[in-house]
Coordinates of N, CA and C in Angstrom, one line a residue:
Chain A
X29 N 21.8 34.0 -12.1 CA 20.8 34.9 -12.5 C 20.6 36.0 -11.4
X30 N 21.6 36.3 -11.2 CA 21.4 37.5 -9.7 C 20.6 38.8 -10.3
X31 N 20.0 39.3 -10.1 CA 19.3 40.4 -10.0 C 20.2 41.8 -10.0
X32 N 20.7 42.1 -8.6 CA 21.8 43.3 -8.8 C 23.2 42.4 -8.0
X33 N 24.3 42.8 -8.9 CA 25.2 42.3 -8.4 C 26.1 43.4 -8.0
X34 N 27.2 43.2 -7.3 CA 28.5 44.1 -7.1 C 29.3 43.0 -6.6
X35 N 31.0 44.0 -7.3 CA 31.8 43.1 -7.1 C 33.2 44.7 -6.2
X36 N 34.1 43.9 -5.7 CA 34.2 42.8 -5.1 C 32.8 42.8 -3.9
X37 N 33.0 41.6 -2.9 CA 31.8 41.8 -1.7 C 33.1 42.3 -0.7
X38 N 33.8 42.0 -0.6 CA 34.8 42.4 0.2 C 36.1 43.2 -0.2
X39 N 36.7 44.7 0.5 CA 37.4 45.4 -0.2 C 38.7 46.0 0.7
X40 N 39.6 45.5 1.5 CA 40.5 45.8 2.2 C 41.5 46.9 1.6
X41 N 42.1 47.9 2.0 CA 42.9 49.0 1.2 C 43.3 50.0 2.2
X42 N 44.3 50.6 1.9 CA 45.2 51.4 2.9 C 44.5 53.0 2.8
X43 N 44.9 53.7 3.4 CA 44.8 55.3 3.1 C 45.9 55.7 2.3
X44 N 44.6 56.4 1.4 CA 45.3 57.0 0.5 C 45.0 56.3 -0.8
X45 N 44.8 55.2 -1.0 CA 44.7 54.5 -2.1 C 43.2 54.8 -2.9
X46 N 43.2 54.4 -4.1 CA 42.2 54.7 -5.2 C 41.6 53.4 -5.8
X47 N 40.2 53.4 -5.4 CA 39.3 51.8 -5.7 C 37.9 52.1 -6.3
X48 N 38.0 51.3 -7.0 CA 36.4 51.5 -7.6 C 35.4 49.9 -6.9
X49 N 34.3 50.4 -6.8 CA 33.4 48.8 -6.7 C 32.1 48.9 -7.6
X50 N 32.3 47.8 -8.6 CA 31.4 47.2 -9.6 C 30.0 47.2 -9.0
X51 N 28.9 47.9 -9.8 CA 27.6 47.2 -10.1 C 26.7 46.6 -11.0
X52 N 26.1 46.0 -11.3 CA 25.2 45.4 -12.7 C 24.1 45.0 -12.1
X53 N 22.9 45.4 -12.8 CA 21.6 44.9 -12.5 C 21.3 44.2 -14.2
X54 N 20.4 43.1 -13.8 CA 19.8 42.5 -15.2 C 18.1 42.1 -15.0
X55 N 17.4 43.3 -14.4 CA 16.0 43.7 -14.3 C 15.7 44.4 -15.1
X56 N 16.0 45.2 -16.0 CA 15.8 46.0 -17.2 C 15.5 47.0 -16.3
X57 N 15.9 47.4 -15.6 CA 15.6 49.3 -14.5 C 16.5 49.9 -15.3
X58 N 16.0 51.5 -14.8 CA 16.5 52.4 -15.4 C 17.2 53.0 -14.7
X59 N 17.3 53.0 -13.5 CA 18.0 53.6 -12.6 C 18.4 52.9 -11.3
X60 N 20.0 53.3 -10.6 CA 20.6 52.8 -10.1 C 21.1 53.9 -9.1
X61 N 21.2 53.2 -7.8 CA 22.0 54.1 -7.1 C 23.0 53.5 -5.8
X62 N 23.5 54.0 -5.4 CA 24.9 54.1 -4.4 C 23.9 54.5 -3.5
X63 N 24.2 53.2 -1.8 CA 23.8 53.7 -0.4 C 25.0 53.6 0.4
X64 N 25.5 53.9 1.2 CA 26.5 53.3 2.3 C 25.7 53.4 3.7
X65 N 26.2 52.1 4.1 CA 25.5 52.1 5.8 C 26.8 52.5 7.1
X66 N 26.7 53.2 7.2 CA 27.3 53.5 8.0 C 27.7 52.2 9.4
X67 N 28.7 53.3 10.5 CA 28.8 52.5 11.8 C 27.7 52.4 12.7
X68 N 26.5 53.1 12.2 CA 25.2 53.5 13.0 C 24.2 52.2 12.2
X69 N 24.8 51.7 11.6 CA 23.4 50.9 10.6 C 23.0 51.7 9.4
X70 N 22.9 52.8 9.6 CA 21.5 53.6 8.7 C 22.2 53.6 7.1
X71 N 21.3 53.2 6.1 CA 21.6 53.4 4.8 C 21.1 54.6 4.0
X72 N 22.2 55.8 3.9 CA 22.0 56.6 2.9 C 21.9 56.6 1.7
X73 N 21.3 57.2 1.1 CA 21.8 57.6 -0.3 C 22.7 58.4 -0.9
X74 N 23.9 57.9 -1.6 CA 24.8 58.9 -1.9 C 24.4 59.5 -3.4
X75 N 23.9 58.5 -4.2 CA 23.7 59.2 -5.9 C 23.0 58.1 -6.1
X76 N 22.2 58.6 -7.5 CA 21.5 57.9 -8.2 C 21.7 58.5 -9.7
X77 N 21.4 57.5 -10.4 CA 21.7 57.9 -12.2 C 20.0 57.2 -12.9
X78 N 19.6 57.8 -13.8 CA 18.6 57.8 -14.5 C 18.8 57.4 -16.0
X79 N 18.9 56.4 -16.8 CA 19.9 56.2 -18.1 C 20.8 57.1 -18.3
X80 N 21.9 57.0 -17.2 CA 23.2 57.5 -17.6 C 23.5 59.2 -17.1
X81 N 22.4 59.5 -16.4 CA 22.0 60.4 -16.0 C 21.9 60.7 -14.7
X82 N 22.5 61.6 -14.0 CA 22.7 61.7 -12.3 C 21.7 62.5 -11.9
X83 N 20.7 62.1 -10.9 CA 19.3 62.6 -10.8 C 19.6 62.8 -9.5
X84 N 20.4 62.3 -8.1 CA 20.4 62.6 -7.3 C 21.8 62.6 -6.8
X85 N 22.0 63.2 -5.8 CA 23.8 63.6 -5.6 C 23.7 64.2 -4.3
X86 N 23.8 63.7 -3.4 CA 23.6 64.3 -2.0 C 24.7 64.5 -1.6
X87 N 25.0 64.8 -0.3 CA 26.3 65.5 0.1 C 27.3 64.5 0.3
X88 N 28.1 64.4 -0.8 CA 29.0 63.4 -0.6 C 30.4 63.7 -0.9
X89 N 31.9 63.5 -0.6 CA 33.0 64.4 -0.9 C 33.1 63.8 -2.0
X90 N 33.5 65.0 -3.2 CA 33.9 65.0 -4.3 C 34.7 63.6 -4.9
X91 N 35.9 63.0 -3.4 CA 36.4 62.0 -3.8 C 35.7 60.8 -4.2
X92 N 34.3 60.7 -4.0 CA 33.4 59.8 -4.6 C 32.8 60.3 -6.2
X93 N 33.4 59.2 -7.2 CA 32.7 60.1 -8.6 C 31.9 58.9 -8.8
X94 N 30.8 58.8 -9.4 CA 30.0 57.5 -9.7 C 30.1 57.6 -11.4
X95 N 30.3 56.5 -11.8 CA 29.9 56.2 -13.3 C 28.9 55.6 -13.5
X96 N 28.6 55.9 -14.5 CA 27.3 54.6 -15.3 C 27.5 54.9 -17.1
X97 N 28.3 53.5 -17.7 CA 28.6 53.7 -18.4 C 27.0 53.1 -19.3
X98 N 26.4 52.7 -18.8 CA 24.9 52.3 -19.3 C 24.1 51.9 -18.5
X99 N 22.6 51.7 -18.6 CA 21.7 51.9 -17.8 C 21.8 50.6 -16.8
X100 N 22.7 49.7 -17.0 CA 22.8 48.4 -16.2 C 24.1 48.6 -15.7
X101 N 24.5 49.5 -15.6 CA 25.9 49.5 -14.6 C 26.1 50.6 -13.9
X102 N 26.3 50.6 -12.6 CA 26.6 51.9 -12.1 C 27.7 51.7 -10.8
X103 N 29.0 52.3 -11.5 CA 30.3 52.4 -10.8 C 30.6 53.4 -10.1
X104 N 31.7 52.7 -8.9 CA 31.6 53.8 -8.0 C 33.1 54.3 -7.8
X105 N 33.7 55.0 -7.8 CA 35.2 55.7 -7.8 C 35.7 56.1 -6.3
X106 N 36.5 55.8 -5.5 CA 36.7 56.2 -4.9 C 38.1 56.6 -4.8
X107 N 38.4 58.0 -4.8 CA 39.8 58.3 -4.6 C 40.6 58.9 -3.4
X108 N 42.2 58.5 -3.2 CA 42.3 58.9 -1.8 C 41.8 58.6 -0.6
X109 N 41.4 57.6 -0.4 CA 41.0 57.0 0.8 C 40.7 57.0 1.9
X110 N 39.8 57.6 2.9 CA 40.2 57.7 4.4 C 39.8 57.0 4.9
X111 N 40.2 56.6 6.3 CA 39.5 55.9 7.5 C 38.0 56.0 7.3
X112 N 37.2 57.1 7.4 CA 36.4 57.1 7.6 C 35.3 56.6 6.3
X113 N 35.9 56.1 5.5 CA 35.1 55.8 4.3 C 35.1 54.2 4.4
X114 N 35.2 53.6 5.7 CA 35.1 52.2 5.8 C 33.7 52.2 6.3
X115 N 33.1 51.4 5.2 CA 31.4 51.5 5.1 C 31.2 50.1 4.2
X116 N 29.9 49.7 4.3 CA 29.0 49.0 3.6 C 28.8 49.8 2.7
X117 N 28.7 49.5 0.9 CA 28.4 50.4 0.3 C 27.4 49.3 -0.6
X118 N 25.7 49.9 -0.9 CA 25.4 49.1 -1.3 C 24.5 49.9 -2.7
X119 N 24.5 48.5 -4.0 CA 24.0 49.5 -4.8 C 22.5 48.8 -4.9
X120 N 21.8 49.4 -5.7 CA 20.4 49.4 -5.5 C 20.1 49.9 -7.1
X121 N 18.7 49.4 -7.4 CA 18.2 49.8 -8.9 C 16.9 49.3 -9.0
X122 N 15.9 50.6 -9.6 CA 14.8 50.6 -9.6 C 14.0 50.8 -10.9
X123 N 12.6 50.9 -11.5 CA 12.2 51.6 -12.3 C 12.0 53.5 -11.8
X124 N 12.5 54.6 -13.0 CA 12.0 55.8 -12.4 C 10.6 55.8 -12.4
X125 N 9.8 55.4 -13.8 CA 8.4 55.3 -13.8 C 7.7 54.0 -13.8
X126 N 6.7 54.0 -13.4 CA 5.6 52.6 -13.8 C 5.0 52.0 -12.7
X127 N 3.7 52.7 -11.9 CA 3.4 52.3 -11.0 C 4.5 51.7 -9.8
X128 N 3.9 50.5 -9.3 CA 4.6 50.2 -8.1 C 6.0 50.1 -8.1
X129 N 6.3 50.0 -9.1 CA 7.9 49.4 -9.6 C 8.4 50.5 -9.8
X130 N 7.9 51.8 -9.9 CA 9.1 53.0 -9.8 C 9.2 53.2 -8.1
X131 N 8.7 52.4 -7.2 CA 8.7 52.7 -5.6 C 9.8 52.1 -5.1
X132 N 9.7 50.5 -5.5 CA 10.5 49.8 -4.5 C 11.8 49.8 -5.5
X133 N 13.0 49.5 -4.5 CA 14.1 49.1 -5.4 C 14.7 47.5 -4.7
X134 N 16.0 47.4 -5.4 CA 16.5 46.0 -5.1 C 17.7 46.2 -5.0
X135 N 18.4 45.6 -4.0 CA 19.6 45.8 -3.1 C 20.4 44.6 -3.6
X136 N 21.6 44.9 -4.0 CA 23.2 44.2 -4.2 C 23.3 43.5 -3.0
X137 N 24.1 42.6 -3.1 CA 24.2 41.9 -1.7 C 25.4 43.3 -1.1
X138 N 26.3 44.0 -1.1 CA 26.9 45.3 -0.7 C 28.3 44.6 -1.0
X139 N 29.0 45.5 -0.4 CA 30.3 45.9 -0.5 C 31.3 46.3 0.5
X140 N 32.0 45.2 1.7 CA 32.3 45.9 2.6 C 33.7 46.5 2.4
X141 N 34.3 47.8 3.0 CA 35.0 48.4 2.6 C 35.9 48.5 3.9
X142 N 37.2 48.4 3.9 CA 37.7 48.5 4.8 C 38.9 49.4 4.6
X143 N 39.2 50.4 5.3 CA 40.5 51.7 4.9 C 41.0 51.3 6.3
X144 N 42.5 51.1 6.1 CA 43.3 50.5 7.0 C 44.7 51.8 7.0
Chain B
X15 N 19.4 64.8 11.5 CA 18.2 64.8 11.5 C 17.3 64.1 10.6
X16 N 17.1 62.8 11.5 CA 16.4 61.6 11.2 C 14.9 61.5 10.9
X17 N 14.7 61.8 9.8 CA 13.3 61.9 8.9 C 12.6 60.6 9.0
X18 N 12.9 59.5 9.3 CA 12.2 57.9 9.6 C 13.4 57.9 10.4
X19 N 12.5 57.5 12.2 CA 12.9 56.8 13.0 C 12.3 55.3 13.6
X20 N 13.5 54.1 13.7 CA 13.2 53.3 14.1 C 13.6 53.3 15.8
X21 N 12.8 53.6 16.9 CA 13.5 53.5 18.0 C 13.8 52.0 18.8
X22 N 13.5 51.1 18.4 CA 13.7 49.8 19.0 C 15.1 49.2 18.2
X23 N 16.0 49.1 18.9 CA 17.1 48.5 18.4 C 16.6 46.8 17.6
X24 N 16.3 46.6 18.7 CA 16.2 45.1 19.0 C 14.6 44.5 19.6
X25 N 14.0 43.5 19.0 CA 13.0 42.9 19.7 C 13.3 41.3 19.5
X26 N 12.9 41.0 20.5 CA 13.1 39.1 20.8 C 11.4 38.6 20.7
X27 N 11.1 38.0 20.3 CA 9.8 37.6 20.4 C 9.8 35.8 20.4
X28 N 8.9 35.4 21.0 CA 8.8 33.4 21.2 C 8.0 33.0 19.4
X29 N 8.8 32.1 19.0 CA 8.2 31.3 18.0 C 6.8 31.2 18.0
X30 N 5.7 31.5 17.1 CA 4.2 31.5 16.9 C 3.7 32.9 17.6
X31 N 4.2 33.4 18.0 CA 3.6 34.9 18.6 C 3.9 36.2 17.3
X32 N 3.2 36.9 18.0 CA 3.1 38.0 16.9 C 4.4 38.9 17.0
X33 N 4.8 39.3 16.3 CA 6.1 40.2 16.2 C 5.3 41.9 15.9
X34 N 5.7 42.9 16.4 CA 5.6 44.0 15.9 C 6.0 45.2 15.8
X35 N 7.0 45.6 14.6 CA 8.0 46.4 15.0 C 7.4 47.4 14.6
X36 N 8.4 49.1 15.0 CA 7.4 50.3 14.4 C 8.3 51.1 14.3
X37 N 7.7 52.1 13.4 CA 8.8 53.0 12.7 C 7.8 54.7 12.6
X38 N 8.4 55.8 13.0 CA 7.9 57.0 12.9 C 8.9 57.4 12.0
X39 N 7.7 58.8 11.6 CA 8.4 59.5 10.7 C 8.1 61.1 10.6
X40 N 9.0 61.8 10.1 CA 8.2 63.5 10.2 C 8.3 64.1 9.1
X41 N 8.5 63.2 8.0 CA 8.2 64.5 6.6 C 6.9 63.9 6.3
X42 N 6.1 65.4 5.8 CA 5.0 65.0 5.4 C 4.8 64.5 4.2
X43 N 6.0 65.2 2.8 CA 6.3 64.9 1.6 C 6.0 63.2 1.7
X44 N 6.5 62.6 2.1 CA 6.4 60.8 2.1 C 4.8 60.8 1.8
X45 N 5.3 59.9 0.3 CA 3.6 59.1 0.2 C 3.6 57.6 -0.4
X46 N 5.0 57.0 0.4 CA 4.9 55.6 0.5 C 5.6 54.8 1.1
X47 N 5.4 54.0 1.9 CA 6.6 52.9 2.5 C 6.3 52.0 2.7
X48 N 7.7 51.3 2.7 CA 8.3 50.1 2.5 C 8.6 49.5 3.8
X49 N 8.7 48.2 3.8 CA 9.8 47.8 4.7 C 10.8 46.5 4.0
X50 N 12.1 46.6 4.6 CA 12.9 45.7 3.8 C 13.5 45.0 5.0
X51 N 14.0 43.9 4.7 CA 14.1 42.9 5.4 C 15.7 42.0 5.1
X52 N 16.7 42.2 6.1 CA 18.0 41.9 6.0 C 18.4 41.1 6.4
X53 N 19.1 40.1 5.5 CA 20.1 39.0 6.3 C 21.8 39.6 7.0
X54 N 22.1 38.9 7.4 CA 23.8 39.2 7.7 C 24.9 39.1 6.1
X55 N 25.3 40.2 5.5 CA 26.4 39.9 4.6 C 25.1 39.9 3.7
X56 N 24.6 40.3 3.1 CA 23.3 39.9 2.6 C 22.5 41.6 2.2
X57 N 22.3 41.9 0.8 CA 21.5 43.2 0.7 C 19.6 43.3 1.0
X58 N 19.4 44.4 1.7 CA 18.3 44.2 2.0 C 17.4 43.9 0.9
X59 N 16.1 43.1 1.1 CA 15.3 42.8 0.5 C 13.7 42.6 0.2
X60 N 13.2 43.2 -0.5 CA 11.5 44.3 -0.2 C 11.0 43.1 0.5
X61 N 9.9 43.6 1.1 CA 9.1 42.8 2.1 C 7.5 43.1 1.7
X62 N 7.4 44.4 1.9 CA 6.4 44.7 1.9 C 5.7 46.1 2.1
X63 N 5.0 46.6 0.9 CA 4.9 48.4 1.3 C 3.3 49.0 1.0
X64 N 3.1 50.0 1.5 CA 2.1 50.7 1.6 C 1.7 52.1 1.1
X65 N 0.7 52.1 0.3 CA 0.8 53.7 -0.2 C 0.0 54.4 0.9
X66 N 0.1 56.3 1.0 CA -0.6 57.0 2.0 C -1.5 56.6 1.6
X67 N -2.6 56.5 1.0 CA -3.8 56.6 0.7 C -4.6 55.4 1.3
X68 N -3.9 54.2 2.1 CA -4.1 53.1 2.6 C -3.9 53.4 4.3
X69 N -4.8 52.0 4.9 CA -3.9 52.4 6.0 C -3.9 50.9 6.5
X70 N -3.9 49.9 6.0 CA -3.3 48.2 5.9 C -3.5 48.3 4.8
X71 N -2.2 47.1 4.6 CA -1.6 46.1 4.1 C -1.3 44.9 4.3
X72 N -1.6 44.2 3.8 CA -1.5 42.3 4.0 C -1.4 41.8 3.1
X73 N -0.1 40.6 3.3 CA 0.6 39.6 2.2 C 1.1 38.4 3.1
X74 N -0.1 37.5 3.6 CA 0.2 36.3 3.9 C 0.4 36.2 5.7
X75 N 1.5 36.4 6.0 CA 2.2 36.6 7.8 C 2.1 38.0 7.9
X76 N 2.3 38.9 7.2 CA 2.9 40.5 7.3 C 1.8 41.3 7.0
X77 N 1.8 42.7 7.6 CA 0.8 43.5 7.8 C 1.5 44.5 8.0
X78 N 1.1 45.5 7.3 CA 1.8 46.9 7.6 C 0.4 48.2 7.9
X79 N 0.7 48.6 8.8 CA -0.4 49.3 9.6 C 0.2 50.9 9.3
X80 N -0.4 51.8 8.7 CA -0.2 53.4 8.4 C -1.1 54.2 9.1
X81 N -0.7 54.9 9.9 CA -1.4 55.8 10.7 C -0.5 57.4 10.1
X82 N -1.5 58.0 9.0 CA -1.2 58.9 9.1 C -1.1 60.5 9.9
X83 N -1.9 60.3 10.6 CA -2.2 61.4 11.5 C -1.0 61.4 12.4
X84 N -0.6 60.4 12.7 CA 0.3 60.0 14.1 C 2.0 60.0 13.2
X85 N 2.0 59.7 11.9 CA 3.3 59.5 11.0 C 3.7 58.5 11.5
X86 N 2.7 57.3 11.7 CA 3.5 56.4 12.5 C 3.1 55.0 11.9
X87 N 4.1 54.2 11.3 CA 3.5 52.7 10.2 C 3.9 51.7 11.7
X88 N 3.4 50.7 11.4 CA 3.8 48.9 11.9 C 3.7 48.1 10.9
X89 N 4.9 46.8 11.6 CA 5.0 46.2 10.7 C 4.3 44.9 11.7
X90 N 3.3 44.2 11.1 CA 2.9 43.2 12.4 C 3.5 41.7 11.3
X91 N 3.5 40.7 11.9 CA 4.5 39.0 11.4 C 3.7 38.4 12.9
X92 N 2.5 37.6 11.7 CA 2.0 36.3 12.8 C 1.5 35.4 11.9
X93 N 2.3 34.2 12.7 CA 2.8 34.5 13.2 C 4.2 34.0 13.2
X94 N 5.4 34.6 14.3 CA 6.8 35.1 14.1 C 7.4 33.4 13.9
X95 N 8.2 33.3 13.0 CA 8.9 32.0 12.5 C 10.3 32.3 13.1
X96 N 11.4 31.3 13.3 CA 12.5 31.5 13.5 C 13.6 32.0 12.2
X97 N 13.2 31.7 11.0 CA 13.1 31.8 9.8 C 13.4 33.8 9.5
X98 N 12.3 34.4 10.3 CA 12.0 35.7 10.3 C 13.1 36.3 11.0
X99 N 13.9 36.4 11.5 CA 14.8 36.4 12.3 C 15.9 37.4 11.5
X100 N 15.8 38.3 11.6 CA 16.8 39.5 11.0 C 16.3 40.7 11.0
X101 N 17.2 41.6 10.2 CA 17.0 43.1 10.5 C 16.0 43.8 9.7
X102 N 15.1 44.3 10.1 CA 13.9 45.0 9.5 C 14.4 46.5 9.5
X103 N 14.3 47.2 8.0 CA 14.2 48.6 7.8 C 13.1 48.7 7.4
X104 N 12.4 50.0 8.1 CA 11.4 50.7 7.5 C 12.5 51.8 6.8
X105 N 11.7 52.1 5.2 CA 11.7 53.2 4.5 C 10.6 53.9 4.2
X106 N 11.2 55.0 3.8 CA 9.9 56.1 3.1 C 10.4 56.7 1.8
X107 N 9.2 56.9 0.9 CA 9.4 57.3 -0.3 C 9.1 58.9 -0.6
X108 N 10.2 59.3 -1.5 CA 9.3 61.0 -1.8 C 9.3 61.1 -3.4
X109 N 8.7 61.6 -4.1 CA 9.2 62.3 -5.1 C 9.7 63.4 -5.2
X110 N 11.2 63.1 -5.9 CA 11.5 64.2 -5.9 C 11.4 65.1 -7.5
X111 N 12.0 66.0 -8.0 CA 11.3 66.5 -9.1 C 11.8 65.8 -10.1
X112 N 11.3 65.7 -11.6 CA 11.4 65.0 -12.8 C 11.2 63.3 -12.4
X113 N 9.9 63.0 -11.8 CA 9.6 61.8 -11.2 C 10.1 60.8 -10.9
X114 N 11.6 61.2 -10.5 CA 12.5 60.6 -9.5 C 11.9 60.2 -8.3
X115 N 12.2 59.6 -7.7 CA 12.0 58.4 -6.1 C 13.3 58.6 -5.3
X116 N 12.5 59.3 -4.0 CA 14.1 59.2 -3.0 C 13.7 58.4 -1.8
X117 N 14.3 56.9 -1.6 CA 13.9 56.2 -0.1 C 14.8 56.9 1.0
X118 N 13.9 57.2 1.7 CA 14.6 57.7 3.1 C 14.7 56.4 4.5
X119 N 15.5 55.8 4.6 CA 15.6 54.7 5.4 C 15.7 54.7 7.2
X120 N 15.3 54.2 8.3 CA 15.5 54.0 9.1 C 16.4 52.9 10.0
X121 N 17.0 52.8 11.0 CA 18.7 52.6 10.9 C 18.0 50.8 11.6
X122 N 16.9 50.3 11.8 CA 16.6 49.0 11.7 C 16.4 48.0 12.6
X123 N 15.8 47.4 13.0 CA 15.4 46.8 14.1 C 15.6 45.2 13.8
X124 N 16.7 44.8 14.9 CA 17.5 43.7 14.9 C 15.7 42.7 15.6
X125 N 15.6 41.7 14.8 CA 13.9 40.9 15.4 C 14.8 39.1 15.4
X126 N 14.5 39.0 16.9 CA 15.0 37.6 16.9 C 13.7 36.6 17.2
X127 N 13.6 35.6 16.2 CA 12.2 34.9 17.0 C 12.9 33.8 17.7
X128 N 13.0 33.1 18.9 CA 13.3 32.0 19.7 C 12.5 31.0 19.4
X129 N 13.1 29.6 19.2 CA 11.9 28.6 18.7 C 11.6 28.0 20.2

């Protein structure tokens, strides 16, 4: 009964290659988003989707396309691969409205990503 | 340019003492925060948060202290369990337009308690 999942947890891949990493939440939220933690620790936000709907999109290279094929999934595309895209990538999903619960969100266990 | 700073990498604190880590911040837009709380391999996971309009918070061991004038929250744990023992993010919340929520996170303070 996990709350938000992603698959795989672990994701080894060469440069240049093309990978997606799975998410599903089963909290009835309406919105989901993509963080990566960097080699610094710090977790950004790369995108977020609102029922299927992309509400936030920060500066991220195009090679990242996110899907959400419904309000409980939100996939992440990565194409072309570089070194530098070896990151924790974690997803997260919230309510957008309703008191407290459009504040906090809830974290995937992540995604570590390795470009070799 | 780091909108929530956590400057303490690391705090070690003795088993039954008070722990208390702190986190600044410089947007004024933020009118809420959080702190989440991280295992190893493991996604972070809420702890405990505060609206501006407050300036404590209390839920049991944990206390979150808001000083708005100063942009400056604490998170106090007493008292500190060995249990407690991982990485603490302070976040901050903004709205952004069409009543979207953006957390702006700080990079996290590794808290060891020693039994």
């Amino acid at each position: 009964d996990t709350a938000v999942s992603q698959t795989p947890k672990y994701l080894v891949t060469q440069m240049g290659n093309d990978k997606s990493i799975k998410c599903e939440q089963n909290l009835g939220h309406d919105t989901m988003y993509w963080y990566k933690q960097d080699s610094k620790k710090f977790l950004k936000i790369m995108f977020s989707y609102n029922n299927k709907e992309l509400i936030i999109n920060e500066t991220v290279p195009n090679r990242f396309s996110p899907k959400s094929p419904d309000k409980a999934h939100l996939n992440l595309h990565i194409n072309s691969l570089e070194l530098g895209d070896s990151a924790v990538y974690f997803c997260a999903s919230s309510l957008l409205r309703g008191g407290r619960g459009a504040y906090e969100q809830y974290f995937g266990p992540g995604t570590r990503l390795t470009v070799t | 340019d780091q909108q929530v700073k956590q400057n303490s990498p690391s705090l070690s604190v003795q088993e039954g003492r008070i722990s208390i880590l702190n986190c600044d911040y410089t947007n004024s837009m933020f009118d809420y925060f959080l702190w989440y709380k991280k295992y190893p391999a493991e996604g972070p996971t809420f702890l405990i948060s505060i609206s501006s309009i407050k300036d404590k918070n209390e839920d049991g061991r944990f206390t979150v202290f808001l000083n708005k004038s100063a942009k400056h929250l604490s998170l106090h744990i007493v008292p500190s369990q060995p249990g407690d023992s991982a990485v603490y993010f302070c976040a901050a919340s903004a709205e952004l337009s069409g009543s979207a929520r953006q957390l702006t996170f700080g990079s996290g303070t590794q808290l060891t308690v020693l039994p």
